[in-house]
mmCIF file of N, CA and C in Angstrom:
data_model
loop_
_atom_site.group_PDB
_atom_site.id
_atom_site.type_symbol
_atom_site.label_atom_id
_atom_site.label_comp_id
_atom_site.label_asym_id
_atom_site.label_seq_id
_atom_site.Cartn_x
_atom_site.Cartn_y
_atom_site.Cartn_z
ATOM 1 N N MET A 1407 0.842 -1.194 0.000
ATOM 2 C CA MET A 1407 0.000 0.000 0.000
ATOM 3 C C MET A 1407 0.881 1.250 0.000
ATOM 4 N N LYS A 1408 0.395 2.240 -0.647
ATOM 5 C CA LYS A 1408 1.133 3.489 -0.706
ATOM 6 C C LYS A 1408 1.208 4.121 0.685
ATOM 7 N N GLY A 1409 2.415 4.572 1.044
ATOM 8 C CA GLY A 1409 2.593 5.226 2.333
ATOM 9 C C GLY A 1409 2.926 4.285 3.481
ATOM 10 N N ASP A 1410 2.963 2.971 3.209
ATOM 11 C CA ASP A 1410 3.317 2.027 4.276
ATOM 12 C C ASP A 1410 4.768 2.214 4.687
ATOM 13 N N VAL A 1411 5.031 2.050 5.958
ATOM 14 C CA VAL A 1411 6.387 2.094 6.477
ATOM 15 C C VAL A 1411 6.784 0.676 6.838
ATOM 16 N N ILE A 1412 7.909 0.234 6.319
ATOM 17 C CA ILE A 1412 8.383 -1.114 6.599
ATOM 18 C C ILE A 1412 9.587 -1.016 7.518
ATOM 19 N N LEU A 1413 9.492 -1.635 8.676
ATOM 20 C CA LEU A 1413 10.584 -1.658 9.635
ATOM 21 C C LEU A 1413 11.316 -2.986 9.514
ATOM 22 N N GLU A 1414 12.635 -2.922 9.540
ATOM 23 C CA GLU A 1414 13.450 -4.129 9.475
ATOM 24 C C GLU A 1414 13.808 -4.562 10.893
ATOM 25 N N ILE A 1415 13.625 -5.846 11.186
ATOM 26 C CA ILE A 1415 14.076 -6.394 12.471
ATOM 27 C C ILE A 1415 15.574 -6.586 12.333
ATOM 28 N N THR A 1416 16.348 -5.794 13.071
ATOM 29 C CA THR A 1416 17.800 -5.826 12.929
ATOM 30 C C THR A 1416 18.491 -6.662 13.993
ATOM 31 N N SER A 1417 17.781 -6.983 15.077
ATOM 32 C CA SER A 1417 18.388 -7.806 16.120
ATOM 33 C C SER A 1417 17.303 -8.387 17.018
ATOM 34 N N VAL A 1418 17.495 -9.635 17.413
ATOM 35 C CA VAL A 1418 16.617 -10.275 18.395
ATOM 36 C C VAL A 1418 17.507 -11.040 19.371
ATOM 37 N N THR A 1419 17.339 -10.760 20.649
ATOM 38 C CA THR A 1419 18.066 -11.477 21.689
ATOM 39 C C THR A 1419 17.057 -12.058 22.658
ATOM 40 N N ILE A 1420 17.159 -13.360 22.912
ATOM 41 C CA ILE A 1420 16.259 -14.021 23.859
ATOM 42 C C ILE A 1420 17.110 -14.607 24.973
ATOM 43 N N LYS A 1421 16.730 -14.290 26.213
ATOM 44 C CA LYS A 1421 17.459 -14.778 27.382
ATOM 45 C C LYS A 1421 16.527 -15.596 28.263
ATOM 46 N N LYS A 1422 16.909 -16.837 28.510
ATOM 47 C CA LYS A 1422 16.123 -17.715 29.365
ATOM 48 C C LYS A 1422 16.189 -17.203 30.800
ATOM 49 N N ARG A 1423 15.050 -17.141 31.484
ATOM 50 C CA ARG A 1423 14.970 -16.575 32.834
ATOM 51 C C ARG A 1423 14.174 -17.463 33.785
ATOM 52 N N GLU A 1424 14.257 -18.750 33.642
ATOM 53 C CA GLU A 1424 13.430 -19.624 34.464
ATOM 54 C C GLU A 1424 13.890 -19.636 35.922
ATOM 55 N N LYS A 1425 12.981 -19.256 36.789
ATOM 56 C CA LYS A 1425 13.176 -19.358 38.236
ATOM 57 C C LYS A 1425 12.076 -20.256 38.764
ATOM 58 N N GLU A 1426 12.377 -21.029 39.768
ATOM 59 C CA GLU A 1426 11.395 -21.928 40.376
ATOM 60 C C GLU A 1426 10.124 -21.148 40.732
ATOM 61 N N GLY A 1427 8.987 -21.577 40.203
ATOM 62 C CA GLY A 1427 7.700 -20.974 40.528
ATOM 63 C C GLY A 1427 7.361 -19.711 39.758
ATOM 64 N N SER A 1428 8.269 -19.224 38.911
ATOM 65 C CA SER A 1428 8.005 -18.000 38.157
ATOM 66 C C SER A 1428 7.303 -18.328 36.847
ATOM 67 N N ARG A 1429 6.346 -17.486 36.450
ATOM 68 C CA ARG A 1429 5.658 -17.664 35.166
ATOM 69 C C ARG A 1429 6.479 -17.106 34.009
ATOM 70 N N MET A 1430 7.407 -16.174 34.298
ATOM 71 C CA MET A 1430 8.241 -15.611 33.239
ATOM 72 C C MET A 1430 9.327 -16.618 32.869
ATOM 73 N N LYS A 1431 9.360 -17.004 31.602
ATOM 74 C CA LYS A 1431 10.309 -18.013 31.138
ATOM 75 C C LYS A 1431 11.507 -17.416 30.430
ATOM 76 N N ALA A 1432 11.336 -16.224 29.817
ATOM 77 C CA ALA A 1432 12.434 -15.594 29.093
ATOM 78 C C ALA A 1432 12.103 -14.122 28.851
ATOM 79 N N THR A 1433 13.143 -13.373 28.461
ATOM 80 C CA THR A 1433 12.944 -12.002 28.006
ATOM 81 C C THR A 1433 13.440 -11.924 26.565
ATOM 82 N N ALA A 1434 12.882 -11.016 25.800
ATOM 83 C CA ALA A 1434 13.296 -10.831 24.411
ATOM 84 C C ALA A 1434 13.511 -9.347 24.155
ATOM 85 N N ASP A 1435 14.634 -9.016 23.554
ATOM 86 C CA ASP A 1435 14.919 -7.653 23.121
ATOM 87 C C ASP A 1435 14.874 -7.654 21.597
ATOM 88 N N ILE A 1436 13.947 -6.901 21.030
ATOM 89 C CA ILE A 1436 13.761 -6.851 19.586
ATOM 90 C C ILE A 1436 14.101 -5.440 19.117
ATOM 91 N N THR A 1437 15.104 -5.329 18.242
ATOM 92 C CA THR A 1437 15.525 -4.029 17.723
ATOM 93 C C THR A 1437 15.029 -3.873 16.294
ATOM 94 N N LEU A 1438 14.407 -2.724 16.021
ATOM 95 C CA LEU A 1438 13.890 -2.400 14.694
ATOM 96 C C LEU A 1438 14.705 -1.262 14.099
ATOM 97 N N ASP A 1439 15.163 -1.443 12.877
ATOM 98 C CA ASP A 1439 15.932 -0.415 12.155
ATOM 99 C C ASP A 1439 17.114 0.133 12.967
ATOM 100 N N ASN A 1440 17.723 -0.679 13.767
ATOM 101 C CA ASN A 1440 18.884 -0.295 14.588
ATOM 102 C C ASN A 1440 18.628 0.907 15.500
ATOM 103 N N CYS A 1441 17.355 1.231 15.770
ATOM 104 C CA CYS A 1441 17.126 2.430 16.579
ATOM 105 C C CYS A 1441 15.924 2.349 17.519
ATOM 106 N N PHE A 1442 15.109 1.324 17.427
ATOM 107 C CA PHE A 1442 13.914 1.244 18.276
ATOM 108 C C PHE A 1442 13.880 -0.143 18.899
ATOM 109 N N VAL A 1443 13.837 -0.183 20.233
ATOM 110 C CA VAL A 1443 13.919 -1.460 20.944
ATOM 111 C C VAL A 1443 12.636 -1.729 21.715
ATOM 112 N N VAL A 1444 12.169 -2.970 21.593
ATOM 113 C CA VAL A 1444 11.024 -3.437 22.372
ATOM 114 C C VAL A 1444 11.531 -4.553 23.279
ATOM 115 N N HIS A 1445 11.323 -4.399 24.590
ATOM 116 C CA HIS A 1445 11.708 -5.419 25.570
ATOM 117 C C HIS A 1445 10.441 -6.177 25.953
ATOM 118 N N ALA A 1446 10.341 -7.409 25.498
ATOM 119 C CA ALA A 1446 9.148 -8.210 25.750
ATOM 120 C C ALA A 1446 9.475 -9.333 26.741
ATOM 121 N N ARG A 1447 8.426 -9.885 27.329
ATOM 122 C CA ARG A 1447 8.572 -11.015 28.250
ATOM 123 C C ARG A 1447 7.815 -12.213 27.685
ATOM 124 N N ILE A 1448 8.386 -13.395 27.839
ATOM 125 C CA ILE A 1448 7.707 -14.622 27.430
ATOM 126 C C ILE A 1448 7.178 -15.269 28.706
ATOM 127 N N ILE A 1449 5.863 -15.408 28.772
ATOM 128 C CA ILE A 1449 5.162 -15.843 29.980
ATOM 129 C C ILE A 1449 4.487 -17.185 29.732
ATOM 130 N N ASP A 1450 4.510 -18.037 30.761
ATOM 131 C CA ASP A 1450 3.789 -19.315 30.718
ATOM 132 C C ASP A 1450 2.508 -19.147 31.534
ATOM 133 N N LYS A 1451 1.376 -19.268 30.856
ATOM 134 C CA LYS A 1451 0.091 -19.176 31.545
ATOM 135 C C LYS A 1451 -0.680 -20.459 31.271
ATOM 136 N N ASP A 1452 -0.830 -21.265 32.279
ATOM 137 C CA ASP A 1452 -1.560 -22.532 32.173
ATOM 138 C C ASP A 1452 -1.004 -23.422 31.065
ATOM 139 N N GLY A 1453 0.336 -23.482 30.948
ATOM 140 C CA GLY A 1453 0.980 -24.352 29.979
ATOM 141 C C GLY A 1453 1.090 -23.777 28.577
ATOM 142 N N GLU A 1454 0.579 -22.574 28.345
ATOM 143 C CA GLU A 1454 0.659 -21.904 27.045
ATOM 144 C C GLU A 1454 1.619 -20.723 27.153
ATOM 145 N N LEU A 1455 2.522 -20.589 26.189
ATOM 146 C CA LEU A 1455 3.449 -19.462 26.175
ATOM 147 C C LEU A 1455 2.859 -18.308 25.373
ATOM 148 N N PHE A 1456 3.080 -17.078 25.855
ATOM 149 C CA PHE A 1456 2.680 -15.896 25.100
ATOM 150 C C PHE A 1456 3.675 -14.782 25.346
ATOM 151 N N VAL A 1457 3.700 -13.812 24.443
ATOM 152 C CA VAL A 1457 4.607 -12.672 24.554
ATOM 153 C C VAL A 1457 3.853 -11.518 25.187
ATOM 154 N N ALA A 1458 4.388 -11.001 26.285
ATOM 155 C CA ALA A 1458 3.783 -9.859 26.976
ATOM 156 C C ALA A 1458 4.569 -8.607 26.601
ATOM 157 N N MET A 1459 3.865 -7.618 26.133
ATOM 158 C CA MET A 1459 4.507 -6.353 25.791
ATOM 159 C C MET A 1459 4.963 -5.663 27.073
ATOM 160 N N PRO A 1460 6.036 -4.877 26.967
ATOM 161 C CA PRO A 1460 6.514 -4.167 28.153
ATOM 162 C C PRO A 1460 5.490 -3.129 28.598
ATOM 163 N N SER A 1461 5.361 -2.980 29.903
ATOM 164 C CA SER A 1461 4.414 -1.997 30.430
ATOM 165 C C SER A 1461 4.878 -1.537 31.802
ATOM 166 N N HIS A 1462 4.280 -0.458 32.246
ATOM 167 C CA HIS A 1462 4.524 0.010 33.610
ATOM 168 C C HIS A 1462 3.195 0.491 34.189
ATOM 169 N N GLU A 1463 3.111 0.435 35.501
ATOM 170 C CA GLU A 1463 1.874 0.813 36.177
ATOM 171 C C GLU A 1463 1.784 2.334 36.268
ATOM 172 N N ILE A 1464 0.682 2.895 35.776
ATOM 173 C CA ILE A 1464 0.494 4.346 35.816
ATOM 174 C C ILE A 1464 -0.482 4.763 36.921
ATOM 175 N N ALA A 1465 -1.252 3.814 37.413
ATOM 176 C CA ALA A 1465 -2.178 4.011 38.526
ATOM 177 C C ALA A 1465 -2.484 2.612 39.055
ATOM 178 N N PRO A 1466 -2.959 2.495 40.278
ATOM 179 C CA PRO A 1466 -3.248 1.161 40.803
ATOM 180 C C PRO A 1466 -4.139 0.347 39.857
ATOM 181 N N GLY A 1467 -3.565 -0.746 39.324
ATOM 182 C CA GLY A 1467 -4.304 -1.618 38.432
ATOM 183 C C GLY A 1467 -4.375 -1.174 36.981
ATOM 184 N N LYS A 1468 -3.781 -0.010 36.640
ATOM 185 C CA LYS A 1468 -3.772 0.487 35.260
ATOM 186 C C LYS A 1468 -2.345 0.474 34.725
ATOM 187 N N TYR A 1469 -2.169 -0.105 33.534
ATOM 188 C CA TYR A 1469 -0.846 -0.232 32.945
ATOM 189 C C TYR A 1469 -0.788 0.431 31.578
ATOM 190 N N CYS A 1470 0.405 0.870 31.188
ATOM 191 C CA CYS A 1470 0.633 1.525 29.912
ATOM 192 C C CYS A 1470 1.790 0.804 29.215
ATOM 193 N N ASP A 1471 1.620 0.445 27.924
ATOM 194 C CA ASP A 1471 2.699 -0.187 27.167
ATOM 195 C C ASP A 1471 3.845 0.802 26.979
ATOM 196 N N THR A 1472 5.067 0.263 26.956
ATOM 197 C CA THR A 1472 6.243 1.114 26.772
ATOM 198 C C THR A 1472 7.204 0.489 25.761
ATOM 199 N N ALA A 1473 7.985 1.325 25.100
ATOM 200 C CA ALA A 1473 9.060 0.909 24.209
ATOM 201 C C ALA A 1473 10.118 2.014 24.240
ATOM 202 N N HIS A 1474 11.314 1.732 23.706
ATOM 203 C CA HIS A 1474 12.429 2.652 23.887
ATOM 204 C C HIS A 1474 13.128 2.995 22.570
ATOM 205 N N PRO A 1475 13.016 4.269 22.112
ATOM 206 C CA PRO A 1475 13.777 4.669 20.921
ATOM 207 C C PRO A 1475 15.242 4.889 21.297
#
């Protein structure tokens, strides 16, 4: 489509983080175009793995996604 922006994945680093009893199994750092980084978490929920976007709490029980240029 005209006007689409295509970002290149320039780096992916995955680090295993298994601790006894923890649902977080790994972290992933994904770099786009050598300038924008997304730090994601790989979580095990009831035997299924999913990628959780980075976030921080902005109010009790309210979260906001974050990424780092």
